[in-house]
Amino acid sequence: MSARAGAAPPTPVTTRGETVPTVPPAEKAADAVDVTALLERGRTLATPVLRAAVDRLAAPMDTVAAYHFGWIDAEGNPAAGDGGKAVRPALAVMSAEAAGAAPEVGVPGAVAVELVHNFSLLHDDLMDGDEQRRHRDTVWKVHGPAQAILVGDALFALANEVLLELGTVEAGRATRRLTAASRALIDGQAQDISYEHRERVTVDECLEMEGNKTGALLACACSIGAVLGGADDRTADALERYGYHLGLAFQAVDDLLGIWGDPDSTGKQTWSDLRQRKKSLPVVAALAAGGPASEKLAEILAADAKAADVENFSEEEFASRAALIEEAGGRAWTSDEARRQHAVAVRALDEVEMPTRVREEFVALADFVVVRTR
Amino acid sequence: MSARAGAAPPTPVTTRGETVPTVPPAEKAADAVDVTALLERGRTLATPVLRAAVDRLAAPMDTVAAYHFGWIDAEGNPAAGDGGKAVRPALAVMSAEAAGAAPEVGVPGAVAVELVHNFSLLHDDLMDGDEQRRHRDTVWKVHGPAQAILVGDALFALANEVLLELGTVEAGRATRRLTAASRALIDGQAQDISYEHRERVTVDECLEMEGNKTGALLACACSIGAVLGGADDRTADALERYGYHLGLAFQAVDDLLGIWGDPDSTGKQTWSDLRQRKKSLPVVAALAAGGPASEKLAEILAADAKAADVENFSEEEFASRAALIEEAGGRAWTSDEARRQHAVAVRALDEVEMPTRVREEFVALADFVVVRTR
């Protein structure tokens, strides 16, 4: 796939900190849905069960996990931490409703998916050497590498435990899907690490990696409630397709925010992905596009790859790289890709018979994911 | 529990490199069983399935895992590696037979248990900074910490996958037991790490830690084949009790070998556990025993705890510490504890109705575990 294949004419680009990108009005079918309330409901239902599960961990793993989730600070004092957007729990709860079950039926699934997500964050932050997450020091930075490994392992095991202790056939099926998603997550991290050492990564490779790292678990969040509610595999598969493409849309927006996002919103440094020399979608699309800006960018990034102190470059140096990415079409392509994946996700909903209200909520959540600023 | 409570009079102690400890003749009911053949059968049945599962991993994780299992060397050339004693696969296969099923029924369980065991080795070696395993450099040493984390995660996920893709109710029950064992394994490693920073560890704490680190997964190996073969929970629980106490016997012997084992057999350095200042059973039992040797030992170990270069102490210095442990009764107590756990394990077999031949094999394997030299 070429970076420009099938792309619509670039939309007017936005400057850093603005909302990226706008959803076409045709998809805005669900104006009446209160997405904030939807996210809040998922969080409210899942958090007590998540906390009870984490409380089962032996000391000091319970404390380390509570720090990671933002429930306590580094000194062990209670904190009203930023637990993230909670998109996954909301989806898992809606997923149960898609199968005609009560939202509560999706809760063990929501908790299991959150546990797997946070297992991967703990390990990835250590592997990547990331020192900050959600405006706070990462676990390995505060509690050391051994605790990051150990608590990650514990959360992963706990995820399966929370599902399998339901003791039902449905729980076995749900765990199988969660296991497949976990394997994809690990594959994606392996690809991410190997791409760091490569000079050139294709757009297809980048999309495959992002599908593994972000798509697979969002897909699972979208099917797991339905599976627990007794849905058949055809329904679960369609819901997973919605979630997978929603994940790719989510990640495209993340990649835009990683370069042009407002640090106050994202909690990351300015030009965060450029500092880390990440081969994210805007970068690989710009490199694949050809033309003078693309070639100039390739030259500069090849030199950067050999530089030791990229993270300390000046604001101007990053701004000029970002401008080249934009000029080569990488920003517009990624913005367009987010909309394209959004459309594919919403279309997958047509394959599932579900209450109209639930469908509207899925559409509204897809809209939210694409227009978010953090 | 006091270190001396219920202990029989100390048996004559052996010198380093000799077989430790001998099993009382009364338990030697299964002379006709060929344990080597039993281990070989488990290995022969499980290895092809294990290799096929590992082959599913995306590059470069498949290569890293193959190195860890000893199938290739660090350069990627085929190797006829030392895959370990393969006690767990043998037990899982026998476990199926205990439930009246064919040995093959236990194979996915054998593979899943081996995958979990090796996931924990990969992560533990990194956390503990261990550079050697089975006479070779550990994965983190050869392929880096990120690969050790990632491939460990992948093996853990694969373990659940191998079971759950059977798609049966029994597979769900087996996965639940494996998950419980995995959690115990992680708890045990957390305890092991926290004990390193403590001056005093009780015999009970040490036994709890060893039960988690070694007992729980051996217990699961002993029940998983039976569960896959349709055994009820009562039968599975009894088989787990056999496996748990077998694990504690196994670990007691390991702790003896960790101090007095022959490096040519164990593949470890001389006085390996003393070099690492491990609070293993002989040490904690010696410290708990009281008396002049015990007090002298406590004094020396307290000073060692502050020393920076314990691993470079002379052979004589370690030999004098080992002599004090022995004089205080730590060696005899641990040797006796191995026999005591062996007896409890064998008694648990009485709770299960199984073919006489299979029972004899379980007894023979218990005997083997206690008299092994590596």
XYZ file of N, CA and C in Angstrom, chain B residues 81-284:
612
model
N 20.409 -29.344 23.197
C 20.549 -28.715 24.507
C 20.026 -29.576 25.634
N 20.431 -29.166 26.814
C 19.952 -29.782 28.041
C 18.628 -29.121 28.401
N 17.536 -29.792 28.091
C 16.222 -29.209 28.329
C 15.731 -29.372 29.749
N 16.625 -29.736 30.659
C 16.188 -29.940 32.031
C 15.730 -31.373 32.248
N 15.278 -31.643 33.475
C 14.946 -33.022 33.843
C 13.617 -33.489 33.258
N 12.748 -32.513 32.871
C 11.439 -32.846 32.292
C 10.557 -33.626 33.257
N 10.642 -33.282 34.528
C 9.769 -33.918 35.521
C 8.315 -33.508 35.290
N 8.092 -32.219 34.966
C 6.716 -31.724 34.824
C 5.953 -32.398 33.681
N 6.545 -32.492 32.473
C 5.810 -33.183 31.399
C 5.493 -34.630 31.767
N 6.453 -35.299 32.394
C 6.199 -36.698 32.784
C 4.999 -36.768 33.720
N 4.936 -35.857 34.692
C 3.839 -35.850 35.655
C 2.499 -35.550 34.980
N 2.491 -34.603 34.049
C 1.238 -34.221 33.383
C 0.670 -35.396 32.588
N 1.561 -36.150 31.959
C 1.137 -37.302 31.174
C 0.622 -38.414 32.103
N 1.340 -38.644 33.209
C 0.888 -39.635 34.192
C -0.450 -39.206 34.805
N -0.619 -37.892 34.955
C -1.832 -37.350 35.542
C -3.066 -37.727 34.715
N -2.920 -37.685 33.393
C -4.038 -38.116 32.535
C -4.362 -39.586 32.792
N -3.304 -40.397 32.902
C -3.511 -41.835 33.148
C -4.155 -42.097 34.505
N -3.841 -41.221 35.470
C -4.452 -41.381 36.797
C -5.962 -41.255 36.711
N -6.449 -40.492 35.727
C -7.897 -40.332 35.540
C -8.442 -41.342 34.550
N -7.615 -42.309 34.165
C -8.073 -43.337 33.251
C -8.049 -42.937 31.791
N -7.448 -41.782 31.493
C -7.365 -41.322 30.104
C -6.045 -41.769 29.484
N -5.930 -41.644 28.160
C -4.684 -41.973 27.473
C -3.618 -40.932 27.816
N -2.348 -41.336 27.819
C -1.285 -40.378 28.154
C -1.325 -39.124 27.265
N -1.696 -39.295 25.999
C -1.723 -38.173 25.056
C -2.662 -37.054 25.499
N -3.692 -37.415 26.271
C -4.662 -36.416 26.742
C -3.972 -35.373 27.611
N -2.914 -35.795 28.295
C -2.204 -34.879 29.175
C -1.231 -33.952 28.463
N -0.983 -34.206 27.174
C 0.083 -33.474 26.479
C -0.126 -31.952 26.429
N -1.326 -31.461 26.054
C -1.481 -29.996 26.068
C -1.217 -29.417 27.459
N -1.578 -30.170 28.489
C -1.303 -29.734 29.858
C 0.192 -29.709 30.129
N 0.895 -30.744 29.676
C 2.352 -30.806 29.853
C 3.011 -29.602 29.184
N 2.557 -29.298 27.979
C 3.132 -28.189 27.220
C 2.831 -26.850 27.910
N 1.588 -26.686 28.359
C 1.204 -25.432 29.013
C 2.020 -25.212 30.289
N 2.189 -26.285 31.081
C 2.969 -26.172 32.322
C 4.429 -25.838 32.001
N 4.999 -26.487 30.979
C 6.380 -26.181 30.591
C 6.507 -24.723 30.146
N 5.506 -24.221 29.436
C 5.546 -22.833 28.968
C 5.514 -21.869 30.155
N 4.657 -22.160 31.136
C 4.595 -21.291 32.319
C 5.911 -21.369 33.099
N 6.425 -22.579 33.256
C 7.694 -22.748 33.971
C 8.789 -21.911 33.302
N 8.850 -21.956 31.997
C 9.929 -21.251 31.293
C 9.686 -19.749 31.211
N 8.426 -19.338 31.173
C 8.112 -17.904 31.323
C 8.714 -17.397 32.627
N 8.517 -18.161 33.703
C 9.003 -17.687 35.002
C 10.535 -17.705 35.056
N 11.170 -18.690 34.419
C 12.639 -18.716 34.396
C 13.187 -17.483 33.681
N 12.596 -17.147 32.528
C 13.067 -16.000 31.752
C 12.996 -14.717 32.573
N 11.851 -14.510 33.249
C 11.683 -13.283 34.021
C 12.515 -13.301 35.306
N 12.535 -14.456 35.989
C 13.281 -14.542 37.253
C 14.776 -14.324 37.023
N 15.330 -14.931 35.962
C 16.760 -14.770 35.699
C 17.103 -13.290 35.510
N 16.207 -12.569 34.824
C 16.453 -11.135 34.618
C 16.347 -10.380 35.941
N 15.267 -10.634 36.698
C 15.072 -9.941 37.979
C 16.213 -10.216 38.947
N 16.676 -11.471 38.947
C 17.709 -11.874 39.902
C 19.118 -11.578 39.391
N 19.224 -11.167 38.113
C 20.547 -10.917 37.539
C 21.356 -12.189 37.338
N 20.680 -13.337 37.240
C 21.403 -14.606 37.038
C 21.919 -14.693 35.599
N 23.202 -14.988 35.460
C 23.824 -14.982 34.136
C 23.922 -16.366 33.507
N 23.718 -17.406 34.305
C 23.854 -18.775 33.800
C 22.636 -19.605 34.162
N 22.217 -20.445 33.217
C 21.128 -21.401 33.460
C 21.419 -22.616 32.611
N 21.336 -23.787 33.162
C 21.607 -25.035 32.429
C 22.930 -24.950 31.646
N 23.967 -24.505 32.316
C 25.328 -24.428 31.746
C 25.469 -23.415 30.594
N 24.486 -22.527 30.387
C 24.571 -21.564 29.279
C 24.218 -20.166 29.769
N 24.636 -19.156 28.987
C 24.248 -17.790 29.321
C 22.725 -17.661 29.259
N 22.172 -16.877 30.188
C 20.719 -16.685 30.202
C 20.297 -15.754 29.050
N 19.001 -15.769 28.765
C 18.467 -15.021 27.618
C 18.764 -13.525 27.710
N 18.555 -12.938 28.883
C 18.773 -11.490 28.985
C 20.235 -11.150 28.722
N 21.116 -12.089 29.061
C 22.554 -11.880 28.868
C 22.907 -11.927 27.371
N 22.256 -12.826 26.638
C 22.560 -13.010 25.213
C 21.737 -12.062 24.336
N 20.435 -11.963 24.614
C 19.538 -11.214 23.724
C 19.035 -9.900 24.321
N 19.434 -9.584 25.534
C 19.029 -8.313 26.138
C 17.775 -8.440 26.991
N 17.612 -7.508 27.966
C 16.481 -7.550 28.895
C 15.117 -7.465 28.206
N 14.991 -6.641 27.164
C 13.681 -6.480 26.523
C 13.185 -7.815 25.963
N 14.080 -8.570 25.319
C 13.671 -9.857 24.766
C 13.314 -10.858 25.873
N 14.021 -10.785 26.994
C 13.702 -11.688 28.102
C 12.293 -11.400 28.627
N 11.949 -10.118 28.744
C 10.603 -9.749 29.208
C 9.558 -10.203 28.191
N 9.797 -9.835 26.947
C 8.833 -10.039 25.875
C 8.573 -11.523 25.619
N 9.634 -12.302 25.528
C 9.478 -13.726 25.233
C 8.854 -14.437 26.437
N 9.187 -13.992 27.648
C 8.513 -14.528 28.828
C 7.010 -14.291 28.734
N 6.633 -13.064 28.435
C 5.213 -12.731 28.271
C 4.562 -13.623 27.211
N 5.275 -13.798 26.103
C 4.716 -14.570 24.991
C 4.502 -16.030 25.389
N 5.461 -16.606 26.128
C 5.312 -18.009 26.564
C 4.128 -18.151 27.519
N 3.958 -17.149 28.383
C 2.851 -17.160 29.347
C 1.514 -17.142 28.587
N 1.409 -16.264 27.615
C 0.174 -16.182 26.824
C -0.055 -17.481 26.051
N 1.022 -17.995 25.484
C 0.959 -19.225 24.698
C 0.456 -20.399 25.539
N 0.825 -20.428 26.796
C 0.396 -21.506 27.691
C -1.129 -21.569 27.748
N -1.748 -20.399 27.936
C -3.210 -20.367 27.978
C -3.805 -20.717 26.618
N -3.153 -20.243 25.572
C -3.642 -20.481 24.218
C -3.686 -21.983 23.906
N -2.588 -22.664 24.245
C -2.479 -24.099 23.963
C -3.618 -24.881 24.627
N -3.994 -24.462 25.833
C -5.095 -25.137 26.514
C -6.449 -24.717 25.963
N -6.662 -23.406 25.864
C -8.006 -22.912 25.545
C -8.433 -23.232 24.125
N -7.455 -23.408 23.234
C -7.856 -23.724 21.863
C -8.412 -25.148 21.755
N -8.291 -25.945 22.822
C -8.977 -27.234 22.854
C -10.491 -27.022 22.813
N -10.901 -25.857 23.366
C -12.305 -25.470 23.267
C -13.268 -26.285 24.110
N -12.753 -27.033 25.077
C -13.624 -27.864 25.913
C -13.814 -27.249 27.297
N -14.855 -27.723 28.004
C -15.084 -27.290 29.380
C -13.878 -27.674 30.249
N -13.320 -28.854 29.983
C -12.167 -29.330 30.753
C -10.970 -28.392 30.570
N -10.799 -27.913 29.353
C -9.683 -26.997 29.080
C -9.838 -25.710 29.894
N -11.072 -25.224 30.012
C -11.330 -24.039 30.826
C -10.957 -24.292 32.282
N -11.330 -25.471 32.792
C -10.995 -25.814 34.188
C -9.484 -25.957 34.352
N -8.840 -26.572 33.367
C -7.387 -26.745 33.447
C -6.690 -25.375 33.426
N -7.179 -24.473 32.589
C -6.565 -23.144 32.497
C -6.729 -22.389 33.813
N -7.884 -22.596 34.439
C -8.109 -21.928 35.726
C -7.082 -22.402 36.761
N -6.826 -23.697 36.787
C -5.824 -24.218 37.725
C -4.420 -23.721 37.365
N -4.140 -23.660 36.083
C -2.825 -23.169 35.656
C -2.654 -21.695 36.031
N -3.740 -20.939 35.914
C -3.686 -19.514 36.278
C -3.419 -19.354 37.767
N -4.079 -20.165 38.577
C -3.855 -20.119 40.032
C -2.388 -20.449 40.337
N -1.856 -21.461 39.660
C -0.460 -21.846 39.876
C 0.481 -20.716 39.439
N 0.144 -20.059 38.345
C 0.978 -18.964 37.852
C 0.999 -17.816 38.850
N -0.162 -17.531 39.419
C -0.226 -16.463 40.423
C 0.636 -16.817 41.625
N 0.583 -18.071 42.049
C 1.397 -18.513 43.186
C 2.884 -18.358 42.859
N 3.236 -18.731 41.629
C 4.613 -18.619 41.155
C 5.100 -17.165 41.278
N 4.241 -16.243 40.872
C 4.585 -14.818 40.906
C 4.667 -14.338 42.360
N 3.727 -14.791 43.190
C 3.781 -14.464 44.626
C 5.099 -14.942 45.225
N 5.491 -16.158 44.862
C 6.732 -16.731 45.397
C 7.948 -15.921 44.998
N 7.979 -15.470 43.752
C 9.101 -14.652 43.311
C 9.110 -13.310 44.060
N 7.914 -12.748 44.291
C 7.819 -11.488 45.057
C 8.370 -11.699 46.462
N 8.015 -12.828 47.083
C 8.533 -13.130 48.426
C 10.049 -13.304 48.387
N 10.522 -14.040 47.390
C 11.956 -14.300 47.258
C 12.723 -12.972 47.193
N 12.222 -12.052 46.368
C 12.881 -10.743 46.229
C 12.840 -9.971 47.549
N 11.679 -9.983 48.226
C 11.572 -9.187 49.454
C 12.424 -9.785 50.573
N 12.592 -11.125 50.573
C 13.406 -11.762 51.620
C 14.881 -11.385 51.484
N 15.300 -11.112 50.233
C 16.704 -10.745 50.017
C 17.103 -9.513 50.836
N 16.119 -8.638 51.063
C 16.422 -7.387 51.757
C 16.183 -7.497 53.260
N 15.806 -8.687 53.720
C 15.525 -8.836 55.147
C 16.632 -9.602 55.836
N 16.895 -9.232 57.101
C 17.969 -9.892 57.830
C 17.564 -11.312 58.237
N 16.311 -11.459 58.672
C 15.858 -12.753 59.183
C 14.611 -13.236 58.461
N 14.633 -14.472 58.033
C 13.472 -15.109 57.411
C 13.194 -16.382 58.201
N 11.910 -16.602 58.563
C 11.608 -17.804 59.345
C 11.532 -19.029 58.430
N 11.608 -20.206 59.065
C 11.482 -21.454 58.318
C 10.110 -21.513 57.637
N 9.065 -21.069 58.352
C 7.726 -21.068 57.761
C 7.644 -20.179 56.528
N 8.237 -18.994 56.620
C 8.218 -18.081 55.472
C 8.950 -18.698 54.280
N 10.058 -19.356 54.584
C 10.835 -19.981 53.526
C 10.038 -21.105 52.866
N 9.360 -21.912 53.687
C 8.553 -23.007 53.147
C 7.392 -22.468 52.319
N 6.786 -21.354 52.766
C 5.670 -20.763 52.022
C 6.162 -20.293 50.650
N 7.318 -19.621 50.673
C 7.893 -19.121 49.427
C 8.212 -20.270 48.477
N 8.803 -21.333 49.007
C 9.163 -22.474 48.160
C 7.919 -23.225 47.666
N 6.889 -23.242 48.501
C 5.621 -23.821 48.060
C 5.051 -23.060 46.878
N 5.162 -21.739 46.930
C 4.687 -20.913 45.816
C 5.571 -21.068 44.574
N 6.881 -21.013 44.789
C 7.796 -21.008 43.643
C 7.925 -22.374 42.978
N 7.828 -23.434 43.758
C 8.070 -24.766 43.208
C 6.869 -25.688 43.362
N 6.215 -25.614 44.528
C 5.115 -26.537 44.805
C 3.908 -26.338 43.894
N 3.523 -25.083 43.695
C 2.257 -24.808 43.005
C 2.258 -25.313 41.562
N 3.345 -25.101 40.838
C 3.351 -25.518 39.434
C 3.518 -27.038 39.301
N 4.300 -27.657 40.194
C 4.383 -29.122 40.194
C 3.012 -29.710 40.538
N 2.293 -29.048 41.465
C 0.934 -29.479 41.801
C 0.054 -29.445 40.563
N 0.151 -28.359 39.828
C -0.665 -28.208 38.630
C -0.306 -29.266 37.581
N 0.994 -29.544 37.445
C 1.417 -30.597 36.501
C 0.753 -31.927 36.852
N 0.574 -32.159 38.152
C 0.017 -33.439 38.602
C -1.499 -33.525 38.450
N -2.170 -32.383 38.329
C -3.635 -32.416 38.187
C -4.088 -32.140 36.761
N -3.261 -31.464 35.975
C -3.757 -30.911 34.706
C -4.148 -31.998 33.701
N -3.387 -33.083 33.665
C -3.742 -34.170 32.757
C -5.047 -34.822 33.177
N -5.211 -34.999 34.482
C -6.437 -35.606 35.000
C -7.641 -34.728 34.690
N -7.485 -33.412 34.878
C -8.584 -32.483 34.588
C -8.948 -32.553 33.105
N -7.933 -32.559 32.235
C -8.198 -32.677 30.794
C -8.856 -34.012 30.464
N -8.582 -35.012 31.297
C -9.187 -36.326 31.108
C -10.534 -36.477 31.780
N -11.059 -35.372 32.342
C -12.410 -35.398 32.886
C -12.507 -35.693 34.374
N -11.388 -35.678 35.101
C -11.437 -35.955 36.545
C -12.229 -34.870 37.281
N -12.826 -35.251 38.406
C -13.552 -34.257 39.207
C -12.572 -33.468 40.078
N -13.099 -32.425 40.740
C -12.236 -31.530 41.516
C -11.580 -32.227 42.701
N -12.312 -33.193 43.304
C -11.754 -33.894 44.463
C -10.488 -34.657 44.063
N -10.566 -35.357 42.950
C -9.417 -36.104 42.440
C -8.280 -35.141 42.086
N -8.626 -34.065 41.378
C -7.611 -33.092 40.962
C -6.940 -32.470 42.181
N -7.732 -32.174 43.221
C -7.165 -31.557 44.426
C -6.183 -32.506 45.115
N -6.551 -33.804 45.180
C -5.663 -34.782 45.820
C -4.359 -34.909 45.033
N -4.459 -34.950 43.711
C -3.254 -35.027 42.886
C -2.401 -33.757 43.068
N -3.076 -32.631 43.263
C -2.321 -31.396 43.507
C -1.594 -31.444 44.846
N -2.224 -32.067 45.832
C -1.538 -32.199 47.129
C -0.269 -33.043 46.980
N -0.393 -34.148 46.213
C 0.804 -34.957 45.925
C 1.878 -34.066 45.291
N 1.482 -33.321 44.269
C 2.445 -32.507 43.523
C 3.030 -31.379 44.353
N 2.207 -30.788 45.199
C 2.679 -29.674 46.024
C 3.776 -30.138 46.979
N 3.525 -31.253 47.653
C 4.520 -31.744 48.621
C 5.738 -32.339 47.900
N 5.498 -32.938 46.732
C 6.619 -33.374 45.902
C 7.493 -32.159 45.565
N 6.832 -31.042 45.261
C 7.556 -29.811 44.938
C 8.393 -29.330 46.115
N 7.819 -29.434 47.319
C 8.578 -29.008 48.500
C 9.761 -29.944 48.756
N 9.558 -31.241 48.515
C 10.673 -32.199 48.629
C 11.742 -31.869 47.596
N 11.296 -31.635 46.385
C 12.175 -31.277 45.268
C 13.015 -30.050 45.640
N 12.346 -29.046 46.210
C 13.038 -27.795 46.520
C 14.011 -27.970 47.681
N 13.628 -28.793 48.668
C 14.550 -29.061 49.782
C 15.837 -29.676 49.242
N 15.689 -30.633 48.309
C 16.882 -31.247 47.693
C 17.660 -30.181 46.911
N 16.916 -29.343 46.191
C 17.564 -28.257 45.442
C 18.382 -27.361 46.365
N 17.827 -27.090 47.534
C 18.520 -26.229 48.494
C 19.779 -26.916 49.027
N 19.714 -28.242 49.192
C 20.912 -28.988 49.605
C 21.961 -28.927 48.497
N 21.491 -29.153 47.258
C 22.421 -29.129 46.124
C 22.999 -27.733 45.908
N 22.203 -26.724 46.261
C 22.648 -25.331 46.087
C 23.831 -24.995 46.977
N 24.035 -25.788 48.036
C 25.200 -25.574 48.899
C 26.222 -26.692 48.711
N 25.744 -27.950 48.779
C 26.688 -29.070 48.775
C 26.737 -29.838 47.453
N 25.984 -29.353 46.448
C 25.923 -30.080 45.168
C 27.247 -30.040 44.428
N 27.419 -31.026 43.552
C 28.611 -31.108 42.716
C 28.403 -30.208 41.494
N 29.241 -29.181 41.310
C 29.054 -28.253 40.188
C 28.981 -28.967 38.843
N 29.690 -30.080 38.678
C 29.646 -30.808 37.412
C 28.245 -31.369 37.137
N 27.514 -31.681 38.197
C 26.147 -32.194 38.015
C 25.135 -31.067 37.932
N 25.270 -30.082 38.812
C 24.226 -29.052 38.908
C 24.355 -27.997 37.819
N 25.542 -27.826 37.262
C 25.745 -26.770 36.266
C 25.871 -25.404 36.900
N 25.930 -25.377 38.238
C 26.086 -24.105 38.947
C 27.491 -24.031 39.542
N 27.852 -22.854 40.045
C 29.138 -22.720 40.733
C 29.116 -23.497 42.047
N 30.317 -23.772 42.611
C 30.374 -24.338 43.956
C 29.732 -23.349 44.930
N 29.092 -23.882 45.970
C 28.468 -23.083 47.029
C 27.535 -22.009 46.445
N 26.910 -22.349 45.312
C 26.141 -21.378 44.544
C 25.180 -20.514 45.393
N 24.368 -21.147 46.228
C 23.396 -20.379 47.013
C 24.058 -19.494 48.064
N 25.231 -19.927 48.563
C 25.936 -19.106 49.558
C 26.526 -17.861 48.888
N 27.052 -18.054 47.686
C 27.562 -16.910 46.925
C 26.488 -15.852 46.745
N 25.247 -16.341 46.483
C 24.134 -15.408 46.240
C 23.443 -14.979 47.539
N 23.988 -15.362 48.661
C 23.413 -15.033 49.976
C 21.946 -15.444 50.065
N 21.595 -16.561 49.437
C 20.210 -17.029 49.438
C 19.810 -17.517 50.810
N 18.626 -17.103 51.251
C 18.110 -17.595 52.516
C 17.323 -18.869 52.246
N 18.051 -19.911 51.878
C 17.415 -21.190 51.550
C 17.188 -21.988 52.824
N 16.494 -23.130 52.686
C 16.085 -23.913 53.870
C 17.223 -24.270 54.815
N 18.369 -24.789 54.329
C 19.428 -25.149 55.287
C 19.875 -23.929 56.105
N 19.918 -22.768 55.457
C 20.361 -21.549 56.148
C 19.345 -21.120 57.197
N 18.059 -21.010 56.803
C 17.069 -20.528 57.773
C 16.867 -21.548 58.892
